[in-house]
Tab-separated table of C-alpha atoms in Angstrom:
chain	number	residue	atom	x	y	z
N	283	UNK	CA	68.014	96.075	1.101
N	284	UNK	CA	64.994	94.507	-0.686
N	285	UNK	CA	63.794	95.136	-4.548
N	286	UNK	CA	60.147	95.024	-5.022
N	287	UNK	CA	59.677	94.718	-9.160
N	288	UNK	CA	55.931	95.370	-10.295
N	289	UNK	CA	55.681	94.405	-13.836
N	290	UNK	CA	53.914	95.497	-16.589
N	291	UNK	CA	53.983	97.559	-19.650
N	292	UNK	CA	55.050	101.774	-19.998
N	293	UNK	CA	52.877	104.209	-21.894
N	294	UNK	CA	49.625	105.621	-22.168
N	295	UNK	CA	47.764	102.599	-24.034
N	296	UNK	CA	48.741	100.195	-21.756
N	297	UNK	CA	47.550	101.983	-18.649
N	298	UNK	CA	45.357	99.923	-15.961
N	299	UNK	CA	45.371	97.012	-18.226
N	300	UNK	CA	45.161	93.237	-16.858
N	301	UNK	CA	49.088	92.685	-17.914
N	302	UNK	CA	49.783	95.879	-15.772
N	303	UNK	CA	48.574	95.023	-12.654
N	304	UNK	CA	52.062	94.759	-11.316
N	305	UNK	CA	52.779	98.482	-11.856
N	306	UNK	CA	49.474	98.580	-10.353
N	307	UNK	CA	50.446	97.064	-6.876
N	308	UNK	CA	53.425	98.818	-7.112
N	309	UNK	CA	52.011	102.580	-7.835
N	310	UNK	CA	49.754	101.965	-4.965
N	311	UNK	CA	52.673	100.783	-2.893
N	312	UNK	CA	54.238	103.818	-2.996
N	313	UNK	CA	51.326	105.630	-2.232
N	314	UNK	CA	50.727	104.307	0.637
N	315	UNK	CA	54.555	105.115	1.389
N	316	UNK	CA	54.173	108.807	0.760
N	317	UNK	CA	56.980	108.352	-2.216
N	318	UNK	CA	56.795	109.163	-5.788
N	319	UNK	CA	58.102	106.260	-8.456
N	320	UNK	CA	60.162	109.294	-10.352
N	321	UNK	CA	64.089	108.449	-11.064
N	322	UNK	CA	64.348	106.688	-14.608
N	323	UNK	CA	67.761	104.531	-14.695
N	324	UNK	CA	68.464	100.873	-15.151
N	325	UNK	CA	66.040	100.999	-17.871
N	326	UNK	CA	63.444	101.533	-15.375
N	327	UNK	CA	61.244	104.126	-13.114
N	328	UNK	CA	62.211	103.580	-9.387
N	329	UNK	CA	62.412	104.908	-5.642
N	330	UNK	CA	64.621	104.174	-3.065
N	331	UNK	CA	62.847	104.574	0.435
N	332	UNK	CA	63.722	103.731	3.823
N	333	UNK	CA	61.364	101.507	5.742
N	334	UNK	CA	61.468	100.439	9.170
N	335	UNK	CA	65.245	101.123	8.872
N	336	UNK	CA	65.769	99.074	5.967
N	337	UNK	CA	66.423	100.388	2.074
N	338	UNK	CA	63.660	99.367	-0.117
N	339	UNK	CA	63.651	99.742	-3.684
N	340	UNK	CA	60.619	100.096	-5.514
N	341	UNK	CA	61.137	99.065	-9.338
N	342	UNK	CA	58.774	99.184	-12.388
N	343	UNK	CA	60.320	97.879	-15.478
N	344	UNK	CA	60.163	100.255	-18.647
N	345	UNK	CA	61.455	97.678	-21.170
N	346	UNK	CA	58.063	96.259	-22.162
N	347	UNK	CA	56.730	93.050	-20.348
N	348	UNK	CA	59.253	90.457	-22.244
N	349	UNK	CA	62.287	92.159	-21.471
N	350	UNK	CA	61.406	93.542	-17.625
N	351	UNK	CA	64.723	91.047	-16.717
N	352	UNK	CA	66.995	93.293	-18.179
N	353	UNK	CA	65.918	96.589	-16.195
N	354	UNK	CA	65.578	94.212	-12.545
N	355	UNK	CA	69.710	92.783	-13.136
N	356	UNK	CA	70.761	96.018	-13.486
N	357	UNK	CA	68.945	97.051	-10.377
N	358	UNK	CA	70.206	94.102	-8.646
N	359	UNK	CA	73.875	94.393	-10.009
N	360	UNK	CA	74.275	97.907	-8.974
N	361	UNK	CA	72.926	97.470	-5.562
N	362	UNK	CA	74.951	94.220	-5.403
N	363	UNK	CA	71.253	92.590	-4.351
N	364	UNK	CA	71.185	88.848	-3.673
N	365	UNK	CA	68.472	86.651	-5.688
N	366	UNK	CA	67.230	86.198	-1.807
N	367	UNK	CA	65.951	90.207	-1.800
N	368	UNK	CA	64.059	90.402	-5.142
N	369	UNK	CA	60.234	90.245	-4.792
N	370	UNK	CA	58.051	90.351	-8.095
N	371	UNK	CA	54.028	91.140	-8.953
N	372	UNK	CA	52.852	90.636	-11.721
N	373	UNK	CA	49.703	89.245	-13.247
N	374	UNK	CA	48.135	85.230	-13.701
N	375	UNK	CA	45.563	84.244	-16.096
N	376	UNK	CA	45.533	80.900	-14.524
N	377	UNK	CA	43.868	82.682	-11.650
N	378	UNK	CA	40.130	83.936	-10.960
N	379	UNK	CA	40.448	88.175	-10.708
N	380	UNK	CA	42.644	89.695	-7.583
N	381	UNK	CA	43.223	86.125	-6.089
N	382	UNK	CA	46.980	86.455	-4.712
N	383	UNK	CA	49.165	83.473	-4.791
N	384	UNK	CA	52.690	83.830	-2.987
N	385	UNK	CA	55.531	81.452	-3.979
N	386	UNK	CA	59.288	81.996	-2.734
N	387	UNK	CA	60.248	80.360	-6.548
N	388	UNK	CA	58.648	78.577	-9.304
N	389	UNK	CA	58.498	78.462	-13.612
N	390	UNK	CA	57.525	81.387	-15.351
N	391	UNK	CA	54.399	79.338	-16.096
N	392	UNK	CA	53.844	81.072	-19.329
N	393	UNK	CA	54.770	84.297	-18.386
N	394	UNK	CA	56.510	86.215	-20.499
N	395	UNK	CA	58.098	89.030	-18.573
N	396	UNK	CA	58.743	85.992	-15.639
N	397	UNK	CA	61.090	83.705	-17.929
N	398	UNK	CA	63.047	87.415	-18.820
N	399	UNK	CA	63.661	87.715	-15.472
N	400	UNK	CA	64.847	84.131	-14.910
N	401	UNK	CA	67.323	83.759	-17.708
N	402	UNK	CA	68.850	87.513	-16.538
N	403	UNK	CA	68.799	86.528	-12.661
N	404	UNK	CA	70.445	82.610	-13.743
N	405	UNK	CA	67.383	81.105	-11.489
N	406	UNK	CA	63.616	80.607	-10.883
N	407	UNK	CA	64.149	80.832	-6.721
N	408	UNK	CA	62.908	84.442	-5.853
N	409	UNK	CA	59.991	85.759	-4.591
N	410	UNK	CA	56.584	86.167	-6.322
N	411	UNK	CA	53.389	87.677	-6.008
N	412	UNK	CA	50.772	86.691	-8.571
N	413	UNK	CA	47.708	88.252	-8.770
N	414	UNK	CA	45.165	87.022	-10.508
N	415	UNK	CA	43.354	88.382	-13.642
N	416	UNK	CA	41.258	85.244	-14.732
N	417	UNK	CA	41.111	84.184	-18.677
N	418	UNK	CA	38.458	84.289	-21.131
N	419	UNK	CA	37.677	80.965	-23.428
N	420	UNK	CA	36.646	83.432	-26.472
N	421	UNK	CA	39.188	86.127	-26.604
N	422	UNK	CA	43.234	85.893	-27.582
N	423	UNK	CA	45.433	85.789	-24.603
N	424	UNK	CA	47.608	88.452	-26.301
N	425	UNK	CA	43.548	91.136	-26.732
N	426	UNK	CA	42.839	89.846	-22.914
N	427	UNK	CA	45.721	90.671	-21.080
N	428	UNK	CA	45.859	93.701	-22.598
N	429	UNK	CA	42.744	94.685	-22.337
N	430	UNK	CA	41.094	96.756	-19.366
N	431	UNK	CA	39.410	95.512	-16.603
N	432	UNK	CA	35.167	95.048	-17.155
N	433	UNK	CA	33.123	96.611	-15.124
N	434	UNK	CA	32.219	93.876	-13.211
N	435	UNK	CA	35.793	93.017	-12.440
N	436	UNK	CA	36.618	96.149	-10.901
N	437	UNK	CA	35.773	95.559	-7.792
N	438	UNK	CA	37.630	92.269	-7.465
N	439	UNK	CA	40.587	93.570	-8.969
N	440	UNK	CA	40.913	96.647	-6.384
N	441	UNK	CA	40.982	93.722	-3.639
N	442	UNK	CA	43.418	92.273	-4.972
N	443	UNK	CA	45.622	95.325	-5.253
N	444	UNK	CA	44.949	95.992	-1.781
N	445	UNK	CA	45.426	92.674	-0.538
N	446	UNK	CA	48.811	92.152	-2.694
N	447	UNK	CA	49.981	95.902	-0.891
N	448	UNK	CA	49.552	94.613	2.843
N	449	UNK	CA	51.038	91.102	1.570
N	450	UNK	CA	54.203	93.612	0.760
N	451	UNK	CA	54.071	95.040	3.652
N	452	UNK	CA	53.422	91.686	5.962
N	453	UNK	CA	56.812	90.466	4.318
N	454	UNK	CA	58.519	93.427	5.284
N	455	UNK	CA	57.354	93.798	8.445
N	456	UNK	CA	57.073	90.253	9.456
N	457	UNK	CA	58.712	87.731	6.476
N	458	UNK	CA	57.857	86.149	3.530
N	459	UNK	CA	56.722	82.613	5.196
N	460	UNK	CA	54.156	84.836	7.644
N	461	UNK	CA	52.974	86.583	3.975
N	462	UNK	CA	52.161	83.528	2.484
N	463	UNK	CA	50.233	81.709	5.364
N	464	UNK	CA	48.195	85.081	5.790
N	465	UNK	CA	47.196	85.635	2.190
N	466	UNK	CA	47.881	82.245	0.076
């Protein structure tokens, strides 16, 4: 069984915004898998799916960004996952717009809803996908990421969503060492 966590942030205001590109990835995920995101538990909106054989669960935290930990160990505790089976998107400002970056474990970097999820999970060795959503010198972190997307960056952004979906499925289909040599 594998848990694939999209992060971001629940409600209306923070809809398609840079911090919520994780939900993004993982709404289109499911799309692609012909499954609706629609059981709330473990302080979350999921789906359980079978793929290829194997249980998947997609996962998108509704605890706001800084506490998206607590909804992915109750996940993992119930379906008595191992660290080795959690995946997580979410979004880098340290990155130019939809440029993926793969890592099988790192530092949260900054990232608030990352170091949640490390302190809950007791370690920094799972699975990431980072997509990129580039910084701007003049405005707050805090106003950018959430903020929507410009115009210009729309484009870019939709790649990346695309790209981070068939990274997903590569490591399903294929493993996470194949995912990162194809789109790292």
């Amino acid at each position: 069984m594998k848990l694939i966590v999209g992060l971001g942030n629940p409600g209306k205001e923070y809809e398609r915004t840079r911090h919520n590109v994780g939900f993004m990835v993982i709404e289109r995920l499911a799309q692609e898998m012909n499954v609706s995101i629609s059981n709330s538990k473990f302080k979350g909106e999921y789906v359980k799916l079978k793929y290829k054989g194997e249980d998947i669960i997609l996962l998108k935290p509704m605890t706001y960004m800084n506490l998206s930990g607590e909804s992915v160990i109750q996940v993992m505790k119930f379906f008595k996952l191992d660290i080795q089976d959690l995946l997580v998107i979410y979004d880098d400002l340290d990155m130019p717009t939809g440029k993926l970056r793969l890592r099988e474990s790192g530092s949260a970097g900054g990232h608030n809803g990352i170091k949640n999820i490390i302190s809950q999970v007791g370690t920094q060795s799972f699975k990431r996908i980072r997509v990129g959503i580039d910084r701007h010198p003049y405005i707050p972190v805090v106003d950018y990421v959430l903020g929507r997307f410009q115009k210009e960056e729309q484009s870019l952004i939709e790649e990346g969503i695309e790209n981070a979906v068939k990274a997903i499925q590569v490591y399903l289909d294929k493993g996470f060492h194949i995912a990162m040599n194809t789109f790292n």
